[in-house]
PDB file of C-alpha atoms in Angstrom:
ATOM      1  CA  MET A   1       0.000   0.000   0.000  1.00 88.00           C
ATOM      2  CA  LYS A   2       2.463   2.561  -1.237  1.00 93.00           C
ATOM      3  CA  HIS A   3       0.321   4.386  -3.797  1.00 96.00           C
ATOM      4  CA  ILE A   4      -3.275   5.566  -4.174  1.00 97.00           C
ATOM      5  CA  SER A   5      -3.613   3.233  -7.168  1.00 96.00           C
ATOM      6  CA  ASP A   6      -2.925   0.158  -5.004  1.00 98.00           C
ATOM      7  CA  CYS A   7      -5.798  -2.323  -4.849  1.00 99.00           C
ATOM      8  CA  ALA A   8      -7.183  -5.142  -2.765  1.00 99.00           C
ATOM      9  CA  VAL A   9      -7.888  -8.284  -4.796  1.00 99.00           C
ATOM     10  CA  LEU A  10     -11.425  -9.563  -4.193  1.00 99.00           C
ATOM     11  CA  ASN A  11     -12.329 -13.251  -3.966  1.00 99.00           C
ATOM     12  CA  ASN A  12     -13.224 -13.338  -7.674  1.00 99.00           C
ATOM     13  CA  GLY A  13      -9.976 -11.693  -8.786  1.00 99.00           C
ATOM     14  CA  VAL A  14     -11.434  -8.209  -9.327  1.00 99.00           C
ATOM     15  CA  LYS A  15      -9.196  -5.391  -8.075  1.00 99.00           C
ATOM     16  CA  MET A  16     -10.723  -2.783  -5.742  1.00 99.00           C
ATOM     17  CA  PRO A  17      -8.825   0.373  -4.705  1.00 99.00           C
ATOM     18  CA  TRP A  18      -7.884   0.535  -1.027  1.00 99.00           C
ATOM     19  CA  LEU A  19      -9.114   4.135  -0.861  1.00 99.00           C
ATOM     20  CA  GLY A  20     -12.348   5.522  -2.262  1.00 99.00           C
ATOM     21  CA  LEU A  21     -14.564   8.579  -1.967  1.00 98.00           C
ATOM     22  CA  GLY A  22     -17.837   8.275  -0.077  1.00 98.00           C
ATOM     23  CA  VAL A  23     -20.601  10.592  -1.292  1.00 98.00           C
ATOM     24  CA  TYR A  24     -23.175  10.161   1.488  1.00 96.00           C
ATOM     25  CA  GLN A  25     -24.731  13.588   2.273  1.00 94.00           C
ATOM     26  CA  ALA A  26     -23.143  15.211  -0.790  1.00 97.00           C
ATOM     27  CA  ALA A  27     -25.925  17.283  -2.357  1.00 96.00           C
ATOM     28  CA  GLU A  28     -27.139  16.310  -5.826  1.00 97.00           C
ATOM     29  CA  GLY A  29     -25.897  18.709  -8.471  1.00 96.00           C
ATOM     30  CA  ASP A  30     -22.760  20.797  -8.379  1.00 97.00           C
ATOM     31  CA  GLU A  31     -21.628  19.742  -4.890  1.00 98.00           C
ATOM     32  CA  VAL A  32     -21.388  16.012  -5.601  1.00 98.00           C
ATOM     33  CA  GLU A  33     -20.058  16.583  -9.134  1.00 98.00           C
ATOM     34  CA  GLN A  34     -17.234  18.791  -7.879  1.00 98.00           C
ATOM     35  CA  ALA A  35     -16.400  16.357  -5.054  1.00 98.00           C
ATOM     36  CA  VAL A  36     -16.090  13.407  -7.439  1.00 99.00           C
ATOM     37  CA  ILE A  37     -14.043  15.389  -9.950  1.00 98.00           C
ATOM     38  CA  ALA A  38     -11.753  16.690  -7.168  1.00 98.00           C
ATOM     39  CA  ALA A  39     -11.231  13.132  -5.936  1.00 99.00           C
ATOM     40  CA  ILE A  40     -10.417  11.783  -9.386  1.00 98.00           C
ATOM     41  CA  MET A  41      -8.015  14.670  -9.997  1.00 98.00           C
ATOM     42  CA  ALA A  42      -6.342  13.780  -6.669  1.00 98.00           C
ATOM     43  CA  GLY A  43      -5.818  10.203  -7.846  1.00 98.00           C
ATOM     44  CA  TYR A  44      -8.874   8.432  -6.430  1.00 99.00           C
ATOM     45  CA  ARG A  45     -10.331   5.817  -8.750  1.00 99.00           C
ATOM     46  CA  SER A  46     -13.127   4.511  -6.518  1.00 99.00           C
ATOM     47  CA  VAL A  47     -16.477   6.157  -5.683  1.00 99.00           C
ATOM     48  CA  ASP A  48     -18.978   4.652  -3.238  1.00 98.00           C
ATOM     49  CA  ASN A  49     -22.610   5.563  -3.876  1.00 98.00           C
ATOM     50  CA  ALA A  50     -26.169   4.437  -3.069  1.00 98.00           C
ATOM     51  CA  PRO A  51     -29.655   5.352  -4.321  1.00 98.00           C
ATOM     52  CA  ILE A  52     -30.688   6.536  -0.852  1.00 98.00           C
ATOM     53  CA  TYR A  53     -27.997   9.241  -1.071  1.00 98.00           C
ATOM     54  CA  GLY A  54     -30.023  10.853  -3.857  1.00 98.00           C
ATOM     55  CA  ASN A  55     -27.012  11.810  -5.953  1.00 98.00           C
ATOM     56  CA  GLU A  56     -26.366   8.992  -8.435  1.00 98.00           C
ATOM     57  CA  GLU A  57     -27.086  11.278 -11.399  1.00 98.00           C
ATOM     58  CA  GLY A  58     -24.548  13.832 -10.169  1.00 98.00           C
ATOM     59  CA  VAL A  59     -21.941  11.107  -9.766  1.00 99.00           C
ATOM     60  CA  GLY A  60     -22.740   9.924 -13.287  1.00 99.00           C
ATOM     61  CA  ARG A  61     -22.248  13.406 -14.710  1.00 98.00           C
ATOM     62  CA  ALA A  62     -18.902  13.730 -12.932  1.00 99.00           C
ATOM     63  CA  LEU A  63     -17.734  10.389 -14.311  1.00 98.00           C
ATOM     64  CA  LYS A  64     -18.494  11.584 -17.840  1.00 98.00           C
ATOM     65  CA  LYS A  65     -16.657  14.884 -17.292  1.00 98.00           C
ATOM     66  CA  CYS A  66     -13.588  13.592 -15.448  1.00 97.00           C
ATOM     67  CA  GLY A  67     -11.608  12.495 -18.489  1.00 96.00           C
ATOM     68  CA  VAL A  68     -10.488   9.191 -16.938  1.00 98.00           C
ATOM     69  CA  PRO A  69     -11.304   6.050 -18.967  1.00 98.00           C
ATOM     70  CA  ARG A  70     -14.184   4.033 -17.534  1.00 98.00           C
ATOM     71  CA  GLU A  71     -12.058   0.899 -17.149  1.00 98.00           C
ATOM     72  CA  GLN A  72      -9.796   2.748 -14.690  1.00 98.00           C
ATOM     73  CA  LEU A  73     -12.696   3.616 -12.360  1.00 99.00           C
ATOM     74  CA  PHE A  74     -14.330   1.469  -9.677  1.00 99.00           C
ATOM     75  CA  ILE A  75     -17.945   2.426  -8.973  1.00 99.00           C
ATOM     76  CA  THR A  76     -20.007   0.988  -6.121  1.00 99.00           C
ATOM     77  CA  THR A  77     -23.723   1.368  -5.555  1.00 99.00           C
ATOM     78  CA  LYS A  78     -26.281  -0.487  -3.475  1.00 99.00           C
ATOM     79  CA  VAL A  79     -29.862  -1.722  -3.334  1.00 99.00           C
ATOM     80  CA  TRP A  80     -31.912   0.124  -0.707  1.00 99.00           C
ATOM     81  CA  ASN A  81     -34.120  -1.606   1.869  1.00 98.00           C
ATOM     82  CA  SER A  82     -37.476  -0.743   0.271  1.00 98.00           C
ATOM     83  CA  ASP A  83     -36.287  -2.213  -3.043  1.00 99.00           C
ATOM     84  CA  GLN A  84     -35.229  -5.570  -1.637  1.00 99.00           C
ATOM     85  CA  GLY A  85     -36.690  -8.739  -3.129  1.00 99.00           C
ATOM     86  CA  TYR A  86     -35.767 -10.385  -6.445  1.00 99.00           C
ATOM     87  CA  HIS A  87     -37.761  -8.437  -9.033  1.00 99.00           C
ATOM     88  CA  SER A  88     -37.634  -5.082  -7.250  1.00 99.00           C
ATOM     89  CA  THR A  89     -33.850  -5.414  -6.898  1.00 99.00           C
ATOM     90  CA  MET A  90     -33.563  -6.014 -10.649  1.00 99.00           C
ATOM     91  CA  ALA A  91     -35.621  -2.877 -11.304  1.00 99.00           C
ATOM     92  CA  ALA A  92     -33.622  -0.836  -8.764  1.00 99.00           C
ATOM     93  CA  PHE A  93     -30.365  -1.952 -10.364  1.00 99.00           C
ATOM     94  CA  ASP A  94     -31.523  -0.822 -13.799  1.00 99.00           C
ATOM     95  CA  GLU A  95     -32.527   2.542 -12.338  1.00 99.00           C
ATOM     96  CA  SER A  96     -29.126   3.003 -10.667  1.00 99.00           C
ATOM     97  CA  ARG A  97     -27.313   2.010 -13.831  1.00 99.00           C
ATOM     98  CA  LYS A  98     -29.350   4.501 -15.840  1.00 99.00           C
ATOM     99  CA  LYS A  99     -28.735   7.345 -13.364  1.00 99.00           C
ATOM    100  CA  LEU A 100     -25.012   6.630 -13.212  1.00 99.00           C
ATOM    101  CA  GLY A 101     -24.847   6.337 -16.995  1.00 98.00           C
ATOM    102  CA  LEU A 102     -22.943   3.049 -16.795  1.00 98.00           C
ATOM    103  CA  ASP A 103     -23.326  -0.247 -18.619  1.00 97.00           C
ATOM    104  CA  VAL A 104     -21.595  -2.206 -15.856  1.00 99.00           C
ATOM    105  CA  ILE A 105     -21.376  -1.519 -12.100  1.00 99.00           C
ATOM    106  CA  ASP A 106     -18.107  -2.596 -10.485  1.00 99.00           C
ATOM    107  CA  LEU A 107     -19.553  -3.498  -7.081  1.00 99.00           C
ATOM    108  CA  TYR A 108     -23.224  -3.871  -6.132  1.00 99.00           C
ATOM    109  CA  LEU A 109     -24.117  -4.266  -2.454  1.00 99.00           C
ATOM    110  CA  ILE A 110     -27.164  -5.109  -0.350  1.00 99.00           C
ATOM    111  CA  HIS A 111     -27.265  -1.958   1.805  1.00 99.00           C
ATOM    112  CA  TRP A 112     -28.754  -3.533   4.971  1.00 99.00           C
ATOM    113  CA  ALA A 113     -29.754  -7.052   6.009  1.00 99.00           C
ATOM    114  CA  VAL A 114     -33.543  -6.663   5.834  1.00 98.00           C
ATOM    115  CA  LYS A 115     -35.013  -9.650   7.645  1.00 97.00           C
ATOM    116  CA  GLY A 116     -36.810 -12.081   5.359  1.00 98.00           C
ATOM    117  CA  MET A 117     -35.690 -10.215   2.237  1.00 98.00           C
ATOM    118  CA  TYR A 118     -31.928 -10.351   1.840  1.00 99.00           C
ATOM    119  CA  LYS A 119     -31.749 -13.914   0.493  1.00 98.00           C
ATOM    120  CA  GLU A 120     -34.087 -13.163  -2.417  1.00 99.00           C
ATOM    121  CA  THR A 121     -32.193  -9.940  -2.981  1.00 99.00           C
ATOM    122  CA  TRP A 122     -28.928 -11.887  -3.077  1.00 99.00           C
ATOM    123  CA  ARG A 123     -30.345 -14.213  -5.739  1.00 99.00           C
ATOM    124  CA  ALA A 124     -30.936 -11.137  -7.877  1.00 99.00           C
ATOM    125  CA  LEU A 125     -27.338 -10.016  -7.305  1.00 99.00           C
ATOM    126  CA  GLU A 126     -26.080 -13.469  -8.286  1.00 99.00           C
ATOM    127  CA  LYS A 127     -28.092 -13.235 -11.511  1.00 99.00           C
ATOM    128  CA  LEU A 128     -26.711  -9.746 -12.266  1.00 99.00           C
ATOM    129  CA  TYR A 129     -23.200 -11.069 -11.676  1.00 99.00           C
ATOM    130  CA  ARG A 130     -23.678 -14.093 -13.924  1.00 99.00           C
ATOM    131  CA  ASP A 131     -25.108 -11.845 -16.633  1.00 99.00           C
ATOM    132  CA  GLY A 132     -22.004  -9.640 -16.514  1.00 99.00           C
ATOM    133  CA  LYS A 133     -23.882  -6.541 -15.379  1.00 99.00           C
ATOM    134  CA  VAL A 134     -21.768  -6.275 -12.226  1.00 99.00           C
ATOM    135  CA  ARG A 135     -18.120  -7.181 -11.730  1.00 99.00           C
ATOM    136  CA  ALA A 136     -18.503  -8.095  -8.046  1.00 99.00           C
ATOM    137  CA  ILE A 137     -21.328  -8.425  -5.527  1.00 99.00           C
ATOM    138  CA  GLY A 138     -21.348  -7.978  -1.790  1.00 99.00           C
ATOM    139  CA  VAL A 139     -23.193  -6.803   1.282  1.00 99.00           C
ATOM    140  CA  SER A 140     -23.175  -3.930   3.734  1.00 99.00           C
ATOM    141  CA  ASN A 141     -23.911  -3.871   7.461  1.00 99.00           C
ATOM    142  CA  PHE A 142     -24.042  -7.668   7.724  1.00 99.00           C
ATOM    143  CA  GLN A 143     -23.150  -9.307  11.030  1.00 99.00           C
ATOM    144  CA  ILE A 144     -21.628 -12.800  11.273  1.00 99.00           C
ATOM    145  CA  HIS A 145     -25.022 -14.480  11.635  1.00 99.00           C
ATOM    146  CA  HIS A 146     -26.355 -12.650   8.565  1.00 99.00           C
ATOM    147  CA  LEU A 147     -23.360 -13.813   6.532  1.00 99.00           C
ATOM    148  CA  GLN A 148     -23.664 -17.392   7.764  1.00 99.00           C
ATOM    149  CA  ASP A 149     -27.371 -17.433   6.939  1.00 99.00           C
ATOM    150  CA  LEU A 150     -26.791 -15.972   3.484  1.00 99.00           C
ATOM    151  CA  MET A 151     -23.851 -18.208   2.604  1.00 98.00           C
ATOM    152  CA  ALA A 152     -25.724 -21.362   3.643  1.00 98.00           C
ATOM    153  CA  ASP A 153     -28.199 -20.835   0.796  1.00 93.00           C
ATOM    154  CA  SER A 154     -26.150 -19.068  -1.865  1.00 97.00           C
ATOM    155  CA  GLU A 155     -23.841 -20.084  -4.677  1.00 97.00           C
ATOM    156  CA  ILE A 156     -21.618 -16.999  -4.545  1.00 99.00           C
ATOM    157  CA  ILE A 157     -19.826 -15.784  -1.417  1.00 99.00           C
ATOM    158  CA  PRO A 158     -20.008 -11.992  -0.981  1.00 99.00           C
ATOM    159  CA  ALA A 159     -16.848 -10.288  -2.213  1.00 99.00           C
ATOM    160  CA  VAL A 160     -17.189  -7.351   0.210  1.00 99.00           C
ATOM    161  CA  ASN A 161     -18.854  -6.504   3.521  1.00 99.00           C
ATOM    162  CA  GLN A 162     -19.032  -2.738   4.012  1.00 99.00           C
ATOM    163  CA  VAL A 163     -19.574  -1.901   7.683  1.00 99.00           C
ATOM    164  CA  GLU A 164     -19.053   0.837  10.226  1.00 99.00           C
ATOM    165  CA  PHE A 165     -15.426   0.451  11.263  1.00 99.00           C
ATOM    166  CA  HIS A 166     -13.085   2.763  13.177  1.00 98.00           C
ATOM    167  CA  PRO A 167     -10.831   2.540  16.257  1.00 99.00           C
ATOM    168  CA  CYS A 168     -13.853   2.770  18.596  1.00 98.00           C
ATOM    169  CA  LEU A 169     -15.637  -0.039  16.703  1.00 99.00           C
ATOM    170  CA  THR A 170     -13.071  -2.570  15.514  1.00 98.00           C
ATOM    171  CA  GLN A 171     -15.557  -5.456  15.091  1.00 98.00           C
ATOM    172  CA  THR A 172     -12.729  -7.942  15.676  1.00 98.00           C
ATOM    173  CA  GLU A 173     -14.805 -11.134  15.414  1.00 99.00           C
ATOM    174  CA  LEU A 174     -16.600  -9.956  12.272  1.00 99.00           C
ATOM    175  CA  HIS A 175     -13.293  -8.883  10.731  1.00 99.00           C
ATOM    176  CA  GLN A 176     -11.772 -12.306  11.425  1.00 99.00           C
ATOM    177  CA  PHE A 177     -14.834 -14.076   9.999  1.00 99.00           C
ATOM    178  CA  CYS A 178     -14.538 -12.014   6.823  1.00 99.00           C
ATOM    179  CA  LYS A 179     -10.823 -12.826   6.545  1.00 99.00           C
ATOM    180  CA  ASP A 180     -11.478 -16.535   7.090  1.00 99.00           C
ATOM    181  CA  ASN A 181     -14.081 -16.514   4.303  1.00 99.00           C
ATOM    182  CA  ASN A 182     -12.122 -14.282   1.914  1.00 99.00           C
ATOM    183  CA  ILE A 183     -14.630 -11.426   2.200  1.00 99.00           C
ATOM    184  CA  GLN A 184     -13.023  -7.991   1.926  1.00 99.00           C
ATOM    185  CA  MET A 185     -14.057  -5.687   4.750  1.00 99.00           C
ATOM    186  CA  GLU A 186     -14.708  -2.041   3.880  1.00 99.00           C
ATOM    187  CA  ALA A 187     -15.128   0.840   6.337  1.00 99.00           C
ATOM    188  CA  TRP A 188     -17.884   3.407   6.162  1.00 98.00           C
ATOM    189  CA  SER A 189     -17.626   6.330   8.578  1.00 95.00           C
ATOM    190  CA  PRO A 190     -13.935   5.507   9.140  1.00 97.00           C
ATOM    191  CA  LEU A 191     -13.441   8.847  10.921  1.00 96.00           C
ATOM    192  CA  MET A 192     -16.436   8.282  13.244  1.00 97.00           C
ATOM    193  CA  GLN A 193     -18.128  11.405  11.860  1.00 94.00           C
ATOM    194  CA  GLY A 194     -15.111  13.427  12.989  1.00 94.00           C
ATOM    195  CA  LYS A 195     -15.487  12.490  16.664  1.00 95.00           C
ATOM    196  CA  LEU A 196     -12.122  10.731  16.778  1.00 96.00           C
ATOM    197  CA  LEU A 197     -10.159  13.601  15.286  1.00 96.00           C
ATOM    198  CA  VAL A 198      -9.728  15.355  18.645  1.00 96.00           C
ATOM    199  CA  HIS A 199      -8.927  12.232  20.679  1.00 97.00           C
ATOM    200  CA  PRO A 200      -5.683  12.687  22.671  1.00 98.00           C
ATOM    201  CA  LEU A 201      -4.084   9.567  21.167  1.00 99.00           C
ATOM    202  CA  LEU A 202      -4.798  10.754  17.631  1.00 98.00           C
ATOM    203  CA  MET A 203      -3.371  14.164  18.488  1.00 98.00           C
ATOM    204  CA  GLU A 204      -0.244  12.500  19.901  1.00 99.00           C
ATOM    205  CA  LEU A 205       0.237  10.244  16.853  1.00 99.00           C
ATOM    206  CA  SER A 206      -0.384  13.198  14.574  1.00 99.00           C
ATOM    207  CA  GLY A 207       2.618  14.931  16.138  1.00 98.00           C
ATOM    208  CA  ILE A 208       4.815  11.827  15.956  1.00 98.00           C
ATOM    209  CA  TYR A 209       4.129  11.053  12.293  1.00 99.00           C
ATOM    210  CA  GLY A 210       3.602  14.575  10.992  1.00 99.00           C
ATOM    211  CA  LYS A 211       0.186  13.571   9.675  1.00 99.00           C
ATOM    212  CA  SER A 212      -3.345  14.731  10.488  1.00 98.00           C
ATOM    213  CA  PRO A 213      -5.531  12.629  12.808  1.00 98.00           C
ATOM    214  CA  ALA A 214      -7.685  11.722   9.790  1.00 98.00           C
ATOM    215  CA  GLN A 215      -4.638  10.507   7.875  1.00 99.00           C
ATOM    216  CA  ILE A 216      -3.545   8.425  10.883  1.00 99.00           C
ATOM    217  CA  ILE A 217      -6.953   6.709  11.066  1.00 99.00           C
ATOM    218  CA  LEU A 218      -7.159   6.062   7.325  1.00 99.00           C
ATOM    219  CA  ARG A 219      -3.654   4.598   7.328  1.00 99.00           C
ATOM    220  CA  TRP A 220      -4.694   2.395  10.269  1.00 99.00           C
ATOM    221  CA  ASP A 221      -7.607   1.115   8.155  1.00 99.00           C
ATOM    222  CA  LEU A 222      -5.321   0.153   5.309  1.00 99.00           C
ATOM    223  CA  GLN A 223      -2.775  -1.549   7.548  1.00 99.00           C
ATOM    224  CA  LYS A 224      -5.650  -3.502   9.119  1.00 99.00           C
ATOM    225  CA  GLY A 225      -6.492  -4.722   5.605  1.00 99.00           C
ATOM    226  CA  VAL A 226      -9.724  -2.719   5.445  1.00 99.00           C
ATOM    227  CA  VAL A 227     -10.769  -0.619   2.441  1.00 99.00           C
ATOM    228  CA  ALA A 228     -11.627   2.965   3.468  1.00 99.00           C
ATOM    229  CA  ILE A 229     -14.168   5.316   1.857  1.00 98.00           C
ATOM    230  CA  PRO A 230     -14.049   8.621   3.768  1.00 98.00           C
ATOM    231  CA  LYS A 231     -16.705  11.097   2.684  1.00 97.00           C
ATOM    232  CA  SER A 232     -16.014  14.748   1.997  1.00 96.00           C
ATOM    233  CA  VAL A 233     -17.140  17.485  -0.372  1.00 97.00           C
ATOM    234  CA  THR A 234     -14.163  19.742   0.392  1.00 97.00           C
ATOM    235  CA  LYS A 235     -11.378  19.654  -2.198  1.00 98.00           C
ATOM    236  CA  GLN A 236      -8.625  20.244   0.357  1.00 98.00           C
ATOM    237  CA  ARG A 237      -9.885  17.482   2.662  1.00 98.00           C
ATOM    238  CA  ILE A 238     -10.389  15.066  -0.229  1.00 98.00           C
ATOM    239  CA  GLU A 239      -6.765  15.636  -1.248  1.00 98.00           C
ATOM    240  CA  SER A 240      -5.526  15.378   2.345  1.00 98.00           C
ATOM    241  CA  ASN A 241      -7.358  12.072   2.900  1.00 98.00           C
ATOM    242  CA  ALA A 242      -5.460  10.639  -0.072  1.00 98.00           C
ATOM    243  CA  ASN A 243      -2.064  11.569   1.369  1.00 98.00           C
ATOM    244  CA  ILE A 244      -1.685   8.349   3.371  1.00 99.00           C
ATOM    245  CA  PHE A 245       0.606   6.274   1.186  1.00 98.00           C
ATOM    246  CA  ASP A 246       3.977   7.730   2.181  1.00 98.00           C
ATOM    247  CA  PHE A 247       4.172   6.532   5.791  1.00 99.00           C
ATOM    248  CA  GLU A 248       3.519   3.466   7.908  1.00 99.00           C
ATOM    249  CA  LEU A 249       2.247   3.111  11.456  1.00 99.00           C
ATOM    250  CA  SER A 250       4.306   0.946  13.804  1.00 99.00           C
ATOM    251  CA  VAL A 251       2.883  -2.315  15.124  1.00 99.00           C
ATOM    252  CA  GLN A 252       2.826  -0.729  18.583  1.00 99.00           C
ATOM    253  CA  ASP A 253       0.833   2.291  17.435  1.00 99.00           C
ATOM    254  CA  ILE A 254      -1.660   0.104  15.580  1.00 99.00           C
ATOM    255  CA  ALA A 255      -2.162  -1.797  18.842  1.00 99.00           C
ATOM    256  CA  ARG A 256      -2.692   1.484  20.720  1.00 99.00           C
ATOM    257  CA  LEU A 257      -5.374   2.492  18.210  1.00 99.00           C
ATOM    258  CA  ASP A 258      -6.965  -0.966  18.447  1.00 99.00           C
ATOM    259  CA  ALA A 259      -7.191  -0.469  22.216  1.00 99.00           C
ATOM    260  CA  LEU A 260      -9.577   2.475  21.711  1.00 99.00           C
ATOM    261  CA  ASN A 261     -12.320  -0.015  20.833  1.00 99.00           C
ATOM    262  CA  ARG A 262     -15.435   0.236  22.975  1.00 98.00           C
ATOM    263  CA  ASN A 263     -17.975  -1.148  20.482  1.00 98.00           C
ATOM    264  CA  GLU A 264     -19.356   2.351  19.998  1.00 98.00           C
ATOM    265  CA  ARG A 265     -21.466   3.036  16.914  1.00 98.00           C
ATOM    266  CA  VAL A 266     -22.333   6.352  15.306  1.00 97.00           C
ATOM    267  CA  GLY A 267     -24.663   4.628  12.833  1.00 97.00           C
ATOM    268  CA  ALA A 268     -27.557   2.213  13.208  1.00 98.00           C
ATOM    269  CA  ASP A 269     -27.254  -1.224  14.790  1.00 98.00           C
ATOM    270  CA  PRO A 270     -27.421  -3.848  11.991  1.00 98.00           C
ATOM    271  CA  ASP A 271     -29.495  -6.067  14.296  1.00 97.00           C
ATOM    272  CA  ASN A 272     -31.924  -3.325  15.315  1.00 96.00           C
ATOM    273  CA  PHE A 273     -32.811  -0.766  12.646  1.00 97.00           C
ATOM    274  CA  ASN A 274     -36.230   0.485  11.584  1.00 94.00           C
ATOM    275  CA  PHE A 275     -35.802   1.863   8.077  1.00 96.00           C
TER     276      PHE A 275
END
């Protein structure tokens, strides 16, 4: 992990960049377009999106304008909870593809494990994968029991599990399960919505390494073998978040960051959500 172009290799051989741009809460229109273009200009090649974010069309416009060949980009989107089920997932996928202006989606995820629905939804994802409409399929916010339940009845093992992951929520058992089953873990909200940036340990490490607290956390993600997708709409911050490939945290400092874990979430509980 020495360069922003470095990639994790998924369980089907597809390469996924270790760092991507998250566009949650980026407003449709100029804001999301400028964020995506700024990221691509800074060397990012991965953008993480979802229909519920309401900005797929803006991302699509940015991809057309950016000047980077499509085959060099890695685009993720997801199926939202209200669209789960086989036929509705197929329709939702077509809608996302149309809004993004893409023939093929690189990674398509089930956004949340909706009880009684995610297995049928997964069958739709398997069909999309077999038909060559997606290059990889995966899940988001799945706990171990969700993954076990899904894998017991499916032909394809998820390539990715995108979950909330940061030093205060290291999800050690889930991370190990994903490693054991060759499922790439990916971190949403890696900076804990900014709450970690003023933690004394992050401030201390920032001084030691000459890097910002955000850069320390994102480097920690990568050295833990977790893909990171920090969200930002600020050009300077987008560029700063990418400046994490020229240093390495010591084993001791990774352990100190690991020790911050207190199973604290800033997002919803995957076993208890109502949306």
